[in-house]
CSV table of C-alpha atoms in Angstrom, one decimal:
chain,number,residue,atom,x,y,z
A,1,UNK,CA,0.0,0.0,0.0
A,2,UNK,CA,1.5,3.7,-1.3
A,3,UNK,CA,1.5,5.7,1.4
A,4,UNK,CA,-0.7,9.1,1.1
A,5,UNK,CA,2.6,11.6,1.1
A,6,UNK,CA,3.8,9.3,-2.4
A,7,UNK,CA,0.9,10.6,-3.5
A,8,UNK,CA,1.0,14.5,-3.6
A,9,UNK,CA,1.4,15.8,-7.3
A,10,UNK,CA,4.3,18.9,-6.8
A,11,UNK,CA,6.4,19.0,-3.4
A,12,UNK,CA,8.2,22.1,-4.3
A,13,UNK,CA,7.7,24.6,-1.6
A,14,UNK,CA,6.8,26.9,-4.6
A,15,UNK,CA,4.0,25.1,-6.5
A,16,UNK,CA,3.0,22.9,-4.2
A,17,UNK,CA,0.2,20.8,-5.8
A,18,UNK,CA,-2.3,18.0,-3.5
A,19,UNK,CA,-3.6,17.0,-6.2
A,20,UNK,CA,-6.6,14.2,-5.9
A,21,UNK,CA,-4.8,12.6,-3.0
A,22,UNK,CA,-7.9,11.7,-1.3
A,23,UNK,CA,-9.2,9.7,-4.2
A,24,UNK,CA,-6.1,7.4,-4.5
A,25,UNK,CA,-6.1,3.5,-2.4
A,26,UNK,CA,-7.4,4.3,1.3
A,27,UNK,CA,-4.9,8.0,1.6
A,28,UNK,CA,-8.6,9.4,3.0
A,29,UNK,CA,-8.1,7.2,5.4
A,30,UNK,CA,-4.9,7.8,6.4
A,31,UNK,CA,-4.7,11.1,6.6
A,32,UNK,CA,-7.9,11.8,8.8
A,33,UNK,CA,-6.3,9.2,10.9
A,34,UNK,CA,-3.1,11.4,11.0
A,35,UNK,CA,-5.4,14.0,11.2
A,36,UNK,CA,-7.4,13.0,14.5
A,37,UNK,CA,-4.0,12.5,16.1
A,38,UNK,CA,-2.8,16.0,15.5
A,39,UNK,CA,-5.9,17.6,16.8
A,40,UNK,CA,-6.4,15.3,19.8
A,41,UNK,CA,-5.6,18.2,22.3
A,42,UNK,CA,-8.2,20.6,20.9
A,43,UNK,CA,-12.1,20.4,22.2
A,44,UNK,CA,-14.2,21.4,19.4
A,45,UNK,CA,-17.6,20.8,18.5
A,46,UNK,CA,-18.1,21.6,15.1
A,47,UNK,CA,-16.0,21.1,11.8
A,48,UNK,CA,-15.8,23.8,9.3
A,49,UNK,CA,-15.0,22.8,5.5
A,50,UNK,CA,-13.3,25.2,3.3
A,51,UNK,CA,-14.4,24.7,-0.1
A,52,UNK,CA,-13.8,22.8,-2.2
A,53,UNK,CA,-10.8,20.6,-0.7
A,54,UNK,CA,-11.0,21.5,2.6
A,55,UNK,CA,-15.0,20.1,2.7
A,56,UNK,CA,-13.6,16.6,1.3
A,57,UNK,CA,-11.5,16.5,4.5
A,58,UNK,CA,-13.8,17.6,6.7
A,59,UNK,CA,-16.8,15.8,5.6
A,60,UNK,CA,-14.2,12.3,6.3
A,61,UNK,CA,-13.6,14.3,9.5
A,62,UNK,CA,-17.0,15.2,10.6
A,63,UNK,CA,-17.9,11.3,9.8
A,64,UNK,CA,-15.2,9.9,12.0
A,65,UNK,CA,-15.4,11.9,15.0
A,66,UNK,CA,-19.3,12.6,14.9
A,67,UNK,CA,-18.6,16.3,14.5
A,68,UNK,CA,-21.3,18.2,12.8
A,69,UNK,CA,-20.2,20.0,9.6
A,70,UNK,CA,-21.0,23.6,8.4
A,71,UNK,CA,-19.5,24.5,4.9
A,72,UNK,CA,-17.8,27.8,3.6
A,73,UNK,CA,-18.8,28.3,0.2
A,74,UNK,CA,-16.8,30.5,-2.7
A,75,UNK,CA,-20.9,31.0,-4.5
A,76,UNK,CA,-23.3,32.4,-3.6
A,77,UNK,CA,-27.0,30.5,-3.3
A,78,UNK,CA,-28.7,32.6,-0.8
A,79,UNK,CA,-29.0,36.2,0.1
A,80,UNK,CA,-28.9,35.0,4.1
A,81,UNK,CA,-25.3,34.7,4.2
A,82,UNK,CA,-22.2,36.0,5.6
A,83,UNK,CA,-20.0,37.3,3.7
A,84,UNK,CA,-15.7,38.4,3.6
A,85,UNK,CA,-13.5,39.1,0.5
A,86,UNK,CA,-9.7,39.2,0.8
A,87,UNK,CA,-6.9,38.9,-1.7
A,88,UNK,CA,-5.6,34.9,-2.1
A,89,UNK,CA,-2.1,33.6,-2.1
A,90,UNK,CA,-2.3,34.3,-6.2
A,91,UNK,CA,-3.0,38.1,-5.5
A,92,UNK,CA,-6.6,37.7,-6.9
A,93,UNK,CA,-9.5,38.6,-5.6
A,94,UNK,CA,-11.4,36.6,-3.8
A,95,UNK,CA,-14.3,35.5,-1.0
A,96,UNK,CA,-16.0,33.0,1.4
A,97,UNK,CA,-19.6,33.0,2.6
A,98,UNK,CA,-21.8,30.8,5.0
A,99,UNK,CA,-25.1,30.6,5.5
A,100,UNK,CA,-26.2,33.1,8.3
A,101,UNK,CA,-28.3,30.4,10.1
A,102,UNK,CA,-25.3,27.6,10.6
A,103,UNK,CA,-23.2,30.5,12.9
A,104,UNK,CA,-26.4,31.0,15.1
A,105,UNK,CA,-25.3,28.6,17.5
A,106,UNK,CA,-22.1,28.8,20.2
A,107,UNK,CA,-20.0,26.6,18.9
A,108,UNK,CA,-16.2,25.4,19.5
A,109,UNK,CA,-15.3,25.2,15.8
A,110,UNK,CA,-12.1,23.5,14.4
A,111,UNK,CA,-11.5,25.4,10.7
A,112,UNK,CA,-10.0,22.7,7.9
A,113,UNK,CA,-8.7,23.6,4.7
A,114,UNK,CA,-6.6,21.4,2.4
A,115,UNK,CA,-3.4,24.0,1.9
A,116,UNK,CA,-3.0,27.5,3.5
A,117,UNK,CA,0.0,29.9,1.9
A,118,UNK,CA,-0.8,33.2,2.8
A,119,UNK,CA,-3.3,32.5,6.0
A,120,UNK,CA,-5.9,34.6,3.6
A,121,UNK,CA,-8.4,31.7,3.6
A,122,UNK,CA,-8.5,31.5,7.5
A,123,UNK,CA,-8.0,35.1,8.3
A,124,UNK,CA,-11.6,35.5,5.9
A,125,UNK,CA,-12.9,32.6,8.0
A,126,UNK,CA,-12.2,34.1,11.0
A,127,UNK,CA,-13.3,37.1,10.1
A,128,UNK,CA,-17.2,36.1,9.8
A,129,UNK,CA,-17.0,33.2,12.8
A,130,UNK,CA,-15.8,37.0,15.2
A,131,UNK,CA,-19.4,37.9,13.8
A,132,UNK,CA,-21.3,35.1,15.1
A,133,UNK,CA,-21.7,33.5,18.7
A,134,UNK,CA,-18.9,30.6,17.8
A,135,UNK,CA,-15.3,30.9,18.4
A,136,UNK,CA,-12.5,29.3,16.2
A,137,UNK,CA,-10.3,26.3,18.4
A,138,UNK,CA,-7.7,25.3,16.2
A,139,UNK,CA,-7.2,25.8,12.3
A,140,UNK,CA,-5.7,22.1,10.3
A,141,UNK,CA,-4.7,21.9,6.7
A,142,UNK,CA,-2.6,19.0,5.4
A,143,UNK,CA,-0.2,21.7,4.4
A,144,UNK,CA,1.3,25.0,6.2
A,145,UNK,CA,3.1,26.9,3.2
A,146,UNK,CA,3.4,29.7,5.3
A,147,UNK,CA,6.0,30.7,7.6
A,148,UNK,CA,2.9,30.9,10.5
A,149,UNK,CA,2.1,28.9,13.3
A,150,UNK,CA,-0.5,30.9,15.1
A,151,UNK,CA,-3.3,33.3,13.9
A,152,UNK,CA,-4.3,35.4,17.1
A,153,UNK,CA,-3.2,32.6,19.8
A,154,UNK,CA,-4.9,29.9,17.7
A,155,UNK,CA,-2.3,27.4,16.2
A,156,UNK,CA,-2.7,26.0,12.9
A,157,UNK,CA,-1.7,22.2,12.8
A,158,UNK,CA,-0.6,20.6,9.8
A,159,UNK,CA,0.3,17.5,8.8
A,160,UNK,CA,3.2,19.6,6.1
A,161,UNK,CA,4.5,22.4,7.0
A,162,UNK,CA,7.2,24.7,5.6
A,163,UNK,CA,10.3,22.6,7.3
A,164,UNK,CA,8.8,18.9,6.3
């Protein structure tokens, strides 16, 4: 069996490319598995997807632990959402949103996301969860291209960082 890691298209610090990895043998699998023993420490709730990766992780998070799942979308299908734009690791412009009614509850929220570079993604994310009655516990993506740890006293875990 190939391990997940084999998997990953680009490596290079630079272009660094997933790719399908979830999709290949049982690497889903194994890498919520790595996953749940990074974020053991943290008490959370709730499991925020980023889309479109991050919500492929998450959902095989959410099912594992029993978490329930809210999703961050990059369309728009309502006009009850939250909203936050921000510039992306590409310098484009670019946004989340989230249904108004999934952030109505207090929540202990763990943010997942596939790869962060610039923190844009999670900054945006945090930026509408400060709006709501929910608080952010702990940020994971399978990679940390950036050369942060913490966003406001909240680590983000990885399973790649920017010294693997």
């Amino acid at each position: 069996m190939k391990k997940w890691r084999d998997c990953i298209v680009n490596k290079d610090i630079n272009s660094f490319e997933l790719g399908n990895i979830w999709s290949i043998d049982d690497n889903l699998s194994q890498i919520v598995n790595e996953i749940l023993l990074e974020i053991n420490h943290i008490e959370f709730n709730c499991i925020a997807g980023i889309e479109t990766k991050g919500i492929i992780l998450a959902s095989a998070l959410s099912s594992k632990t029993g978490k329930p799942l809210i999703v961050f979308m990059k369309i728009c299908y309502t006009d009850r959402i939250i909203q936050e734009s921000f510039i992306n690791w590409k310098s484009n412009e670019d946004g989340l949103e989230i249904e108004e009614y999934e952030l109505n509850t207090k929540r202990k929220i763990l943010i997942v996301d596939d790869v962060s570079q610039s923190l844009a993604t999670f900054k945006a994310v945090k930026k509408i969860i400060n709006k709501s009655k929910s608080e952010i516990v702990g940020y994971f993506c399978i990679a940390n291209l950036s050369n942060a740890n913490v966003i406001d006293n909240i680590r983000i875990l990885s399973l790649i960082n920017q010294e693997n």
